[in-house]
Amino acid sequence: MSDHESTYVPKTGIEKWLDSRLPIVRFGADYMSLPTPKNLNYWWTFGGILALCLVVQIATGIILAMHYVPNTELAFASVERIMRDVNGGDIIRYTHANGASMFFIAVYLHMLRGLYYGSYKAPREMIWIVGCVIFFLMIATAFLGYVLPWGQMSFWGAEVITNLIGAIPLVGEPILIWLRGGPAIDNATLNRFFSLHYLLPFVIAGCVVLHLWALHHAGQNNPVGILIPKDRTAKDTVPFHPYFTVKDGFAIVLFLILFAIFVFFMPNALGHADNYIPANPLQTPAHIVPEWYMLPFYAILRAIPDKFLGVVAMFSAIGVLFILPWLDTSKVRSMRYRPAMRTFFVIFVLVGIGLGWCGAQLPDSPVVPGMPSFQLADGMLNSYLWLNRLLTFYYFLFFIVLMPLVGLRETPRPIPATISEPVLPGGGDAMTSAAPASPEKKG
Amino acid sequence: MILKTNIQSMKKTLVLIALAAGLSLAAQPALASGGAKHPHSGGFSFEGPFGTFDQGQLQRGYKVYREVCSSCHSMNLMHFRTLAEPGGPFYEEGQVNPAENRFVKALAAELQVPDIDSETGEPIMRDAVAADKFPSPYPNATAAAAGNGGAAPPDLSVMAKARHDGADYIYSLLSGYRAAPAGLEIRPGQHYNPYMAGDLTPFWKGQGHVPEGGFIAMPPPLRNGQVTYDDGSAQTVDQYAKDVAAFIAWASDPKQVQRKQSGMGVLIFLFLFAGLTYVSYRRIWKGVAH
């Protein structure tokens, strides 16, 4: 699809003038007419949904920044003032706060889609890697943003997370002080967090441009996972507009319904009540937990008894995603044709949810209350600590062992020769497909 | 067949959205309510997507706050004018400006707030106006703590958002004081409340299970007949607790009812728009096997 011919013809005088100087209209028109695999399912709509999330966060964020005061004495009250005295301020602020959660729901589904359909495999490695950079920046931005209202969880979350840096041997302590702008979390910390929280979304926007550039150069993956041969382009693709603008549009409206239910009817359901208590450095909350979207990584951090190694594990959990294209040895992209890997994938999704669950629990609490248990190393076997360790083990096993091994050992199902095959009358399932192709040739 | 595929994939999308919502709810951090009794419902009128505040209840709640709570608890984020905003306790049909509301002006004028004399610069006390914040009972946090055995009474402006179960919790806590179970050691300046978070294990010398609840520094604040209601409502601790909980729930998020009403419009629009988009989608994709 990289050799997509431009079909744009400038009509008016100004378009012709502009086209020979800055062909921006041509760029947009080519974008809209891009041949897109016609079999993309609804899992492919999250890209558009994420673009919308970023725009919503930036638009609401800019308005919030007009009224927010980054000062430890005033921040909490300024956020409440936005919700009480600024026109539409309650809706803007709740949209921004819940928008972060919506953003992460969409990004997790988007990433799982990429994982399932092998969208990270050649020639799309750079799309995936830039996506991982975006995900990492999103986590950083969300963390910085959560500090700004200066509630109890803001403060103590910042305390816990910045302390992790201090766990790095030798250089940790100076970096920690440099990061906080002083020996403790205070006004200097809040000011720099605000500044960075405003900066990073634009870095994300820049990465999104790279993500899309790479996507349109390498071409979109599709549920069947095969590259579309040149002579099949006319039969197997449709122009992006109107076919996918309308399909993405429909999915976006459904997503907005979910978004609106949270913003208008349960705006604080995804937050922690303690963050409506103004930050108090002298009073530690009974239970410090991050926002739900960070919980799986928080769980991995706590699975390791050593603080520094825990930090290493937590960052490795994201880092391993960057090398995923080279860990996967399979020649087949889509897990639709990889039954063994599909099972491991389903377990992986459940493990991810399980890690999120563990991240919200106290490590010493029993998983099954009342069940007899025994001490194993530093904790009871029937405790979230050990469940957490088990799940963390699978998380890394999935990427580091299963990805390379299953790819070499499995026998994939026959994959269709074209993406039209599975949907044509009589074609149906790939298993009964008339012309099964060997994965070696088509991968 | 294509239709079927579409419906199937749409179903999948809906299931997926529901799953996502479920996941995020399931991932709710367990609250540190160490063995506290679960609050019981106050049956409030403002609950649910269509719920609205009962203005009479908000007025009674303000009276309870004013006459009882405000002697120790501040509400630093509240202005008198807010009381007359649409949906508020003293909003009047046809009022020009909340700050000009006759009830609010009168209520503000009952109180004195510190100010600086504009001629001499001397600190003075003057009558409050609608634009003023609710005055604090203590000049600063240290004074508040010193006057209450070391624990400053928390500000109540956003209390319903700052506690799990919001108004139900406030109602249950205020009306839930009872005699400590025999065998519980009560420290001086502490009171037993089954709805308070905490862990009573170190103080339990009795038989059987450790009782639910925790210690609270606030003595039972409400007595039957303490506040006079002129609308015929019951002058009981239960009613006072319910009314003041409703008032605090309103004060914590004064725009919640208007927001829910806008939300209904937004949802109706989105559902119609979703229908239109889906019909367009079916029409555009007609004849394309996919």
mmCIF file of N, CA and C in Angstrom, chain A residues 79-186:
data_model
loop_
_atom_site.group_PDB
_atom_site.id
_atom_site.type_symbol
_atom_site.label_atom_id
_atom_site.label_comp_id
_atom_site.label_asym_id
_atom_site.label_seq_id
_atom_site.Cartn_x
_atom_site.Cartn_y
_atom_site.Cartn_z
ATOM 1 N N VAL A 79 -9.036 23.160 41.629
ATOM 2 C CA VAL A 79 -9.734 22.123 40.868
ATOM 3 C C VAL A 79 -11.220 22.136 41.241
ATOM 4 N N GLU A 80 -11.509 22.273 42.527
ATOM 5 C CA GLU A 80 -12.910 22.325 42.946
ATOM 6 C C GLU A 80 -13.590 23.591 42.422
ATOM 7 N N ARG A 81 -12.830 24.673 42.369
ATOM 8 C CA ARG A 81 -13.406 25.920 41.848
ATOM 9 C C ARG A 81 -13.797 25.752 40.383
ATOM 10 N N ILE A 82 -12.966 25.022 39.636
ATOM 11 C CA ILE A 82 -13.299 24.753 38.231
ATOM 12 C C ILE A 82 -14.666 24.079 38.162
ATOM 13 N N MET A 83 -14.906 23.151 39.093
ATOM 14 C CA MET A 83 -16.154 22.387 39.013
ATOM 15 C C MET A 83 -17.344 23.160 39.554
ATOM 16 N N ARG A 84 -17.097 24.229 40.312
ATOM 17 C CA ARG A 84 -18.200 24.965 40.915
ATOM 18 C C ARG A 84 -18.495 26.260 40.176
ATOM 19 N N ASP A 85 -17.429 26.982 39.796
ATOM 20 C CA ASP A 85 -17.629 28.349 39.316
ATOM 21 C C ASP A 85 -17.281 28.581 37.854
ATOM 22 N N VAL A 86 -16.619 27.627 37.201
ATOM 23 C CA VAL A 86 -16.308 27.810 35.783
ATOM 24 C C VAL A 86 -17.480 27.252 34.972
ATOM 25 N N ASN A 87 -17.898 27.996 33.934
ATOM 26 C CA ASN A 87 -19.021 27.516 33.119
ATOM 27 C C ASN A 87 -18.696 26.161 32.502
ATOM 28 N N GLY A 88 -19.534 25.185 32.751
ATOM 29 C CA GLY A 88 -19.307 23.836 32.209
ATOM 30 C C GLY A 88 -18.086 23.160 32.800
ATOM 31 N N GLY A 89 -17.527 23.753 33.841
ATOM 32 C CA GLY A 89 -16.260 23.257 34.390
ATOM 33 C C GLY A 89 -16.350 21.843 34.935
ATOM 34 N N ASP A 90 -17.504 21.513 35.524
ATOM 35 C CA ASP A 90 -17.633 20.160 36.084
ATOM 36 C C ASP A 90 -17.552 19.124 34.971
ATOM 37 N N ILE A 91 -18.203 19.424 33.836
ATOM 38 C CA ILE A 91 -18.191 18.463 32.731
ATOM 39 C C ILE A 91 -16.794 18.394 32.108
ATOM 40 N N ILE A 92 -16.132 19.549 31.995
ATOM 41 C CA ILE A 92 -14.787 19.561 31.398
ATOM 42 C C ILE A 92 -13.819 18.760 32.269
ATOM 43 N N ARG A 93 -13.882 18.999 33.571
ATOM 44 C CA ARG A 93 -12.924 18.317 34.451
ATOM 45 C C ARG A 93 -13.219 16.816 34.535
ATOM 46 N N TYR A 94 -14.497 16.460 34.646
ATOM 47 C CA TYR A 94 -14.819 15.035 34.708
ATOM 48 C C TYR A 94 -14.520 14.342 33.380
ATOM 49 N N THR A 95 -14.680 15.063 32.279
ATOM 50 C CA THR A 95 -14.324 14.476 30.988
ATOM 51 C C THR A 95 -12.836 14.196 30.937
ATOM 52 N N HIS A 96 -12.048 15.133 31.443
ATOM 53 C CA HIS A 96 -10.592 14.961 31.427
ATOM 54 C C HIS A 96 -10.176 13.803 32.342
ATOM 55 N N ALA A 97 -10.773 13.753 33.538
ATOM 56 C CA ALA A 97 -10.388 12.710 34.499
ATOM 57 C C ALA A 97 -10.813 11.331 34.007
ATOM 58 N N ASN A 98 -12.065 11.213 33.541
ATOM 59 C CA ASN A 98 -12.523 9.923 33.026
ATOM 60 C C ASN A 98 -11.930 9.639 31.653
ATOM 61 N N GLY A 99 -11.566 10.709 30.932
ATOM 62 C CA GLY A 99 -10.954 10.536 29.622
ATOM 63 C C GLY A 99 -9.671 9.723 29.714
ATOM 64 N N ALA A 100 -8.938 9.897 30.814
ATOM 65 C CA ALA A 100 -7.710 9.115 30.998
ATOM 66 C C ALA A 100 -8.050 7.631 31.063
ATOM 67 N N SER A 101 -9.104 7.296 31.816
ATOM 68 C CA SER A 101 -9.509 5.889 31.912
ATOM 69 C C SER A 101 -9.971 5.346 30.567
ATOM 70 N N MET A 102 -10.749 6.160 29.846
ATOM 71 C CA MET A 102 -11.246 5.728 28.537
ATOM 72 C C MET A 102 -10.071 5.496 27.579
ATOM 73 N N PHE A 103 -9.103 6.398 27.653
ATOM 74 C CA PHE A 103 -7.902 6.315 26.838
ATOM 75 C C PHE A 103 -7.209 4.964 27.085
ATOM 76 N N PHE A 104 -7.111 4.584 28.351
ATOM 77 C CA PHE A 104 -6.409 3.338 28.668
ATOM 78 C C PHE A 104 -7.243 2.102 28.307
ATOM 79 N N ILE A 105 -8.566 2.172 28.478
ATOM 80 C CA ILE A 105 -9.393 1.044 28.022
ATOM 81 C C ILE A 105 -9.120 0.815 26.536
ATOM 82 N N ALA A 106 -9.156 1.924 25.781
ATOM 83 C CA ALA A 106 -8.977 1.808 24.325
ATOM 84 C C ALA A 106 -7.569 1.343 23.977
ATOM 85 N N VAL A 107 -6.565 1.862 24.689
ATOM 86 C CA VAL A 107 -5.192 1.507 24.302
ATOM 87 C C VAL A 107 -4.906 0.046 24.645
ATOM 88 N N TYR A 108 -5.444 -0.449 25.739
ATOM 89 C CA TYR A 108 -5.218 -1.857 26.075
ATOM 90 C C TYR A 108 -5.874 -2.765 25.024
ATOM 91 N N LEU A 109 -7.085 -2.424 24.607
ATOM 92 C CA LEU A 109 -7.748 -3.246 23.592
ATOM 93 C C LEU A 109 -7.017 -3.154 22.246
ATOM 94 N N HIS A 110 -6.526 -1.952 21.949
ATOM 95 C CA HIS A 110 -5.776 -1.722 20.715
ATOM 96 C C HIS A 110 -4.504 -2.582 20.704
ATOM 97 N N MET A 111 -3.816 -2.625 21.837
ATOM 98 C CA MET A 111 -2.578 -3.401 21.934
ATOM 99 C C MET A 111 -2.866 -4.900 21.885
ATOM 100 N N LEU A 112 -3.926 -5.324 22.552
ATOM 101 C CA LEU A 112 -4.271 -6.751 22.527
ATOM 102 C C LEU A 112 -4.661 -7.178 21.117
ATOM 103 N N ARG A 113 -5.324 -6.279 20.390
ATOM 104 C CA ARG A 113 -5.656 -6.578 19.001
ATOM 105 C C ARG A 113 -4.375 -6.784 18.199
ATOM 106 N N GLY A 114 -3.409 -5.878 18.384
ATOM 107 C CA GLY A 114 -2.136 -6.006 17.685
ATOM 108 C C GLY A 114 -1.434 -7.309 18.033
ATOM 109 N N LEU A 115 -1.527 -7.669 19.309
ATOM 110 C CA LEU A 115 -0.889 -8.897 19.777
ATOM 111 C C LEU A 115 -1.555 -10.120 19.149
ATOM 112 N N TYR A 116 -2.875 -10.122 19.127
ATOM 113 C CA TYR A 116 -3.622 -11.290 18.641
ATOM 114 C C TYR A 116 -3.425 -11.493 17.142
ATOM 115 N N TYR A 117 -3.473 -10.409 16.391
ATOM 116 C CA TYR A 117 -3.406 -10.543 14.937
ATOM 117 C C TYR A 117 -1.986 -10.381 14.397
ATOM 118 N N GLY A 118 -1.004 -10.339 15.291
ATOM 119 C CA GLY A 118 0.382 -10.256 14.830
ATOM 120 C C GLY A 118 0.707 -8.977 14.081
ATOM 121 N N SER A 119 0.107 -7.866 14.507
ATOM 122 C CA SER A 119 0.317 -6.601 13.792
ATOM 123 C C SER A 119 1.717 -6.037 14.019
ATOM 124 N N TYR A 120 2.479 -6.644 14.922
ATOM 125 C CA TYR A 120 3.826 -6.153 15.225
ATOM 126 C C TYR A 120 4.872 -6.805 14.323
ATOM 127 N N LYS A 121 4.452 -7.826 13.553
ATOM 128 C CA LYS A 121 5.421 -8.593 12.772
ATOM 129 C C LYS A 121 5.780 -7.876 11.474
ATOM 130 N N ALA A 122 6.912 -8.259 10.891
ATOM 131 C CA ALA A 122 7.398 -7.635 9.666
ATOM 132 C C ALA A 122 6.268 -7.562 8.639
ATOM 133 N N PRO A 123 6.147 -6.463 7.943
ATOM 134 C CA PRO A 123 7.011 -5.266 7.939
ATOM 135 C C PRO A 123 6.500 -4.151 8.857
ATOM 136 N N ARG A 124 5.880 -4.494 9.961
ATOM 137 C CA ARG A 124 5.208 -3.460 10.762
ATOM 138 C C ARG A 124 5.876 -3.237 12.111
ATOM 139 N N GLU A 125 7.134 -3.631 12.269
ATOM 140 C CA GLU A 125 7.790 -3.516 13.575
ATOM 141 C C GLU A 125 7.805 -2.080 14.086
ATOM 142 N N MET A 126 8.044 -1.131 13.165
ATOM 143 C CA MET A 126 8.163 0.260 13.631
ATOM 144 C C MET A 126 6.819 0.833 14.083
ATOM 145 N N ILE A 127 5.734 0.354 13.479
ATOM 146 C CA ILE A 127 4.412 0.815 13.945
ATOM 147 C C ILE A 127 4.258 0.402 15.404
ATOM 148 N N TRP A 128 4.620 -0.854 15.666
ATOM 149 C CA TRP A 128 4.471 -1.399 17.016
ATOM 150 C C TRP A 128 5.383 -0.681 18.016
ATOM 151 N N ILE A 129 6.628 -0.467 17.609
ATOM 152 C CA ILE A 129 7.588 0.143 18.544
ATOM 153 C C ILE A 129 7.178 1.582 18.862
ATOM 154 N N VAL A 130 6.794 2.331 17.844
ATOM 155 C CA VAL A 130 6.338 3.704 18.104
ATOM 156 C C VAL A 130 5.097 3.653 19.001
ATOM 157 N N GLY A 131 4.241 2.654 18.772
ATOM 158 C CA GLY A 131 3.069 2.475 19.630
ATOM 159 C C GLY A 131 3.470 2.230 21.075
ATOM 160 N N CYS A 132 4.520 1.432 21.283
ATOM 161 C CA CYS A 132 4.994 1.175 22.647
ATOM 162 C C CYS A 132 5.509 2.460 23.289
ATOM 163 N N VAL A 133 6.188 3.295 22.481
ATOM 164 C CA VAL A 133 6.658 4.584 23.000
ATOM 165 C C VAL A 133 5.451 5.422 23.431
ATOM 166 N N ILE A 134 4.411 5.414 22.601
ATOM 167 C CA ILE A 134 3.198 6.180 22.938
ATOM 168 C C ILE A 134 2.598 5.655 24.246
ATOM 169 N N PHE A 135 2.534 4.336 24.377
ATOM 170 C CA PHE A 135 1.965 3.743 25.595
ATOM 171 C C PHE A 135 2.764 4.172 26.825
ATOM 172 N N PHE A 136 4.087 4.133 26.709
ATOM 173 C CA PHE A 136 4.928 4.531 27.833
ATOM 174 C C PHE A 136 4.705 6.010 28.174
ATOM 175 N N LEU A 137 4.623 6.845 27.149
ATOM 176 C CA LEU A 137 4.377 8.274 27.381
ATOM 177 C C LEU A 137 2.999 8.495 28.014
ATOM 178 N N MET A 138 2.043 7.671 27.610
ATOM 179 C CA MET A 138 0.692 7.788 28.189
ATOM 180 C C MET A 138 0.718 7.496 29.677
ATOM 181 N N ILE A 139 1.465 6.460 30.065
ATOM 182 C CA ILE A 139 1.551 6.122 31.486
ATOM 183 C C ILE A 139 2.180 7.281 32.248
ATOM 184 N N ALA A 140 3.275 7.820 31.680
ATOM 185 C CA ALA A 140 3.956 8.938 32.341
ATOM 186 C C ALA A 140 3.010 10.132 32.466
ATOM 187 N N THR A 141 2.308 10.438 31.392
ATOM 188 C CA THR A 141 1.410 11.599 31.397
ATOM 189 C C THR A 141 0.282 11.405 32.408
ATOM 190 N N ALA A 142 -0.285 10.197 32.427
ATOM 191 C CA ALA A 142 -1.387 9.937 33.346
ATOM 192 C C ALA A 142 -0.912 10.041 34.791
ATOM 193 N N PHE A 143 0.269 9.520 35.060
ATOM 194 C CA PHE A 143 0.814 9.607 36.420
ATOM 195 C C PHE A 143 1.005 11.066 36.828
ATOM 196 N N LEU A 144 1.614 11.863 35.933
ATOM 197 C CA LEU A 144 1.850 13.277 36.251
ATOM 198 C C LEU A 144 0.529 14.002 36.472
ATOM 199 N N GLY A 145 -0.457 13.687 35.638
ATOM 200 C CA GLY A 145 -1.750 14.361 35.737
ATOM 201 C C GLY A 145 -2.466 14.025 37.029
ATOM 202 N N TYR A 146 -2.309 12.786 37.479
ATOM 203 C CA TYR A 146 -3.011 12.368 38.698
ATOM 204 C C TYR A 146 -2.480 13.104 39.923
ATOM 205 N N VAL A 147 -1.247 13.610 39.830
ATOM 206 C CA VAL A 147 -0.659 14.337 40.959
ATOM 207 C C VAL A 147 -1.273 15.740 41.083
ATOM 208 N N LEU A 148 -1.721 16.301 39.962
ATOM 209 C CA LEU A 148 -2.071 17.722 39.946
ATOM 210 C C LEU A 148 -3.197 18.146 40.894
ATOM 211 N N PRO A 149 -4.275 17.359 41.088
ATOM 212 C CA PRO A 149 -5.318 17.839 42.010
ATOM 213 C C PRO A 149 -4.847 17.913 43.460
ATOM 214 N N TRP A 150 -3.676 17.342 43.739
ATOM 215 C CA TRP A 150 -3.048 17.441 45.060
ATOM 216 C C TRP A 150 -3.949 16.913 46.175
ATOM 217 N N GLY A 151 -4.567 15.782 45.890
ATOM 218 C CA GLY A 151 -5.281 15.059 46.944
ATOM 219 C C GLY A 151 -4.339 14.070 47.597
ATOM 220 N N GLN A 152 -4.878 13.297 48.532
ATOM 221 C CA GLN A 152 -4.046 12.335 49.259
ATOM 222 C C GLN A 152 -3.390 11.313 48.324
ATOM 223 N N MET A 153 -4.174 10.758 47.371
ATOM 224 C CA MET A 153 -3.601 9.754 46.472
ATOM 225 C C MET A 153 -2.613 10.385 45.497
ATOM 226 N N SER A 154 -2.878 11.655 45.111
ATOM 227 C CA SER A 154 -1.933 12.376 44.261
ATOM 228 C C SER A 154 -0.575 12.396 44.941
ATOM 229 N N PHE A 155 -0.597 12.882 46.176
ATOM 230 C CA PHE A 155 0.650 13.085 46.902
ATOM 231 C C PHE A 155 1.354 11.766 47.175
ATOM 232 N N TRP A 156 0.607 10.805 47.721
ATOM 233 C CA TRP A 156 1.259 9.560 48.139
ATOM 234 C C TRP A 156 1.591 8.674 46.953
ATOM 235 N N GLY A 157 0.827 8.800 45.878
ATOM 236 C CA GLY A 157 1.185 8.094 44.645
ATOM 237 C C GLY A 157 2.515 8.624 44.122
ATOM 238 N N ALA A 158 2.645 9.962 44.121
ATOM 239 C CA ALA A 158 3.891 10.577 43.670
ATOM 240 C C ALA A 158 5.043 10.137 44.576
ATOM 241 N N GLU A 159 4.765 10.066 45.858
ATOM 242 C CA GLU A 159 5.780 9.644 46.833
ATOM 243 C C GLU A 159 6.285 8.231 46.500
ATOM 244 N N VAL A 160 5.340 7.308 46.309
ATOM 245 C CA VAL A 160 5.703 5.910 46.059
ATOM 246 C C VAL A 160 6.460 5.779 44.744
ATOM 247 N N ILE A 161 5.951 6.416 43.694
ATOM 248 C CA ILE A 161 6.545 6.214 42.370
ATOM 249 C C ILE A 161 7.913 6.885 42.265
ATOM 250 N N THR A 162 8.038 8.112 42.795
ATOM 251 C CA THR A 162 9.360 8.747 42.702
ATOM 252 C C THR A 162 10.369 8.004 43.584
ATOM 253 N N ASN A 163 9.893 7.448 44.699
ATOM 254 C CA ASN A 163 10.788 6.668 45.556
ATOM 255 C C ASN A 163 11.415 5.497 44.819
ATOM 256 N N LEU A 164 10.698 4.977 43.816
ATOM 257 C CA LEU A 164 11.227 3.843 43.050
ATOM 258 C C LEU A 164 12.560 4.211 42.406
ATOM 259 N N ILE A 165 12.632 5.477 41.949
ATOM 260 C CA ILE A 165 13.870 5.936 41.305
ATOM 261 C C ILE A 165 15.007 5.873 42.320
ATOM 262 N N GLY A 166 14.655 6.198 43.561
ATOM 263 C CA GLY A 166 15.662 6.179 44.618
ATOM 264 C C GLY A 166 16.223 4.788 44.881
ATOM 265 N N ALA A 167 15.540 3.760 44.366
ATOM 266 C CA ALA A 167 16.007 2.393 44.580
ATOM 267 C C ALA A 167 17.174 2.034 43.664
ATOM 268 N N ILE A 168 17.420 2.857 42.648
ATOM 269 C CA ILE A 168 18.542 2.576 41.746
ATOM 270 C C ILE A 168 19.845 2.747 42.534
ATOM 271 N N PRO A 169 20.742 1.773 42.487
ATOM 272 C CA PRO A 169 21.973 1.896 43.277
ATOM 273 C C PRO A 169 22.803 3.108 42.848
ATOM 274 N N LEU A 170 23.496 3.689 43.791
ATOM 275 C CA LEU A 170 24.429 4.817 43.605
ATOM 276 C C LEU A 170 23.778 6.100 43.102
ATOM 277 N N VAL A 171 23.233 6.097 41.887
ATOM 278 C CA VAL A 171 22.737 7.346 41.312
ATOM 279 C C VAL A 171 21.293 7.645 41.689
ATOM 280 N N GLY A 172 20.598 6.681 42.289
ATOM 281 C CA GLY A 172 19.173 6.832 42.568
ATOM 282 C C GLY A 172 18.848 8.062 43.384
ATOM 283 N N GLU A 173 19.561 8.258 44.474
ATOM 284 C CA GLU A 173 19.268 9.351 45.397
ATOM 285 C C GLU A 173 19.418 10.733 44.741
ATOM 286 N N PRO A 174 20.568 11.015 44.083
ATOM 287 C CA PRO A 174 20.665 12.330 43.416
ATOM 288 C C PRO A 174 19.599 12.527 42.347
ATOM 289 N N ILE A 175 19.293 11.457 41.586
ATOM 290 C CA ILE A 175 18.262 11.595 40.548
ATOM 291 C C ILE A 175 16.917 11.913 41.191
ATOM 292 N N LEU A 176 16.653 11.250 42.309
ATOM 293 C CA LEU A 176 15.395 11.451 43.026
ATOM 294 C C LEU A 176 15.228 12.915 43.421
ATOM 295 N N ILE A 177 16.292 13.495 43.979
ATOM 296 C CA ILE A 177 16.232 14.892 44.416
ATOM 297 C C ILE A 177 16.070 15.813 43.214
ATOM 298 N N TRP A 178 16.767 15.477 42.142
ATOM 299 C CA TRP A 178 16.678 16.280 40.917
ATOM 300 C C TRP A 178 15.260 16.240 40.346
ATOM 301 N N LEU A 179 14.668 15.033 40.388
ATOM 302 C CA LEU A 179 13.331 14.843 39.841
ATOM 303 C C LEU A 179 12.278 15.596 40.650
ATOM 304 N N ARG A 180 12.416 15.512 41.973
ATOM 305 C CA ARG A 180 11.431 16.162 42.842
ATOM 306 C C ARG A 180 11.682 17.647 42.986
ATOM 307 N N GLY A 181 12.865 18.096 42.641
ATOM 308 C CA GLY A 181 13.199 19.501 42.828
ATOM 309 C C GLY A 181 13.469 19.817 44.285
ATOM 310 N N GLY A 182 13.831 18.819 45.060
ATOM 311 C CA GLY A 182 14.128 19.022 46.477
ATOM 312 C C GLY A 182 14.135 17.688 47.173
ATOM 313 N N PRO A 183 14.396 17.697 48.465
ATOM 314 C CA PRO A 183 14.482 16.419 49.185
ATOM 315 C C PRO A 183 13.123 15.741 49.364
ATOM 316 N N ALA A 184 12.038 16.499 49.287
ATOM 317 C CA ALA A 184 10.715 15.899 49.478
ATOM 318 C C ALA A 184 9.783 16.404 48.385
ATOM 319 N N ILE A 185 8.652 15.747 48.275
ATOM 320 C CA ILE A 185 7.656 16.191 47.295
ATOM 321 C C ILE A 185 7.004 17.462 47.809
ATOM 322 N N ASP A 186 7.107 18.517 47.026
ATOM 323 C CA ASP A 186 6.602 19.805 47.499
ATOM 324 C C ASP A 186 6.197 20.656 46.301
#
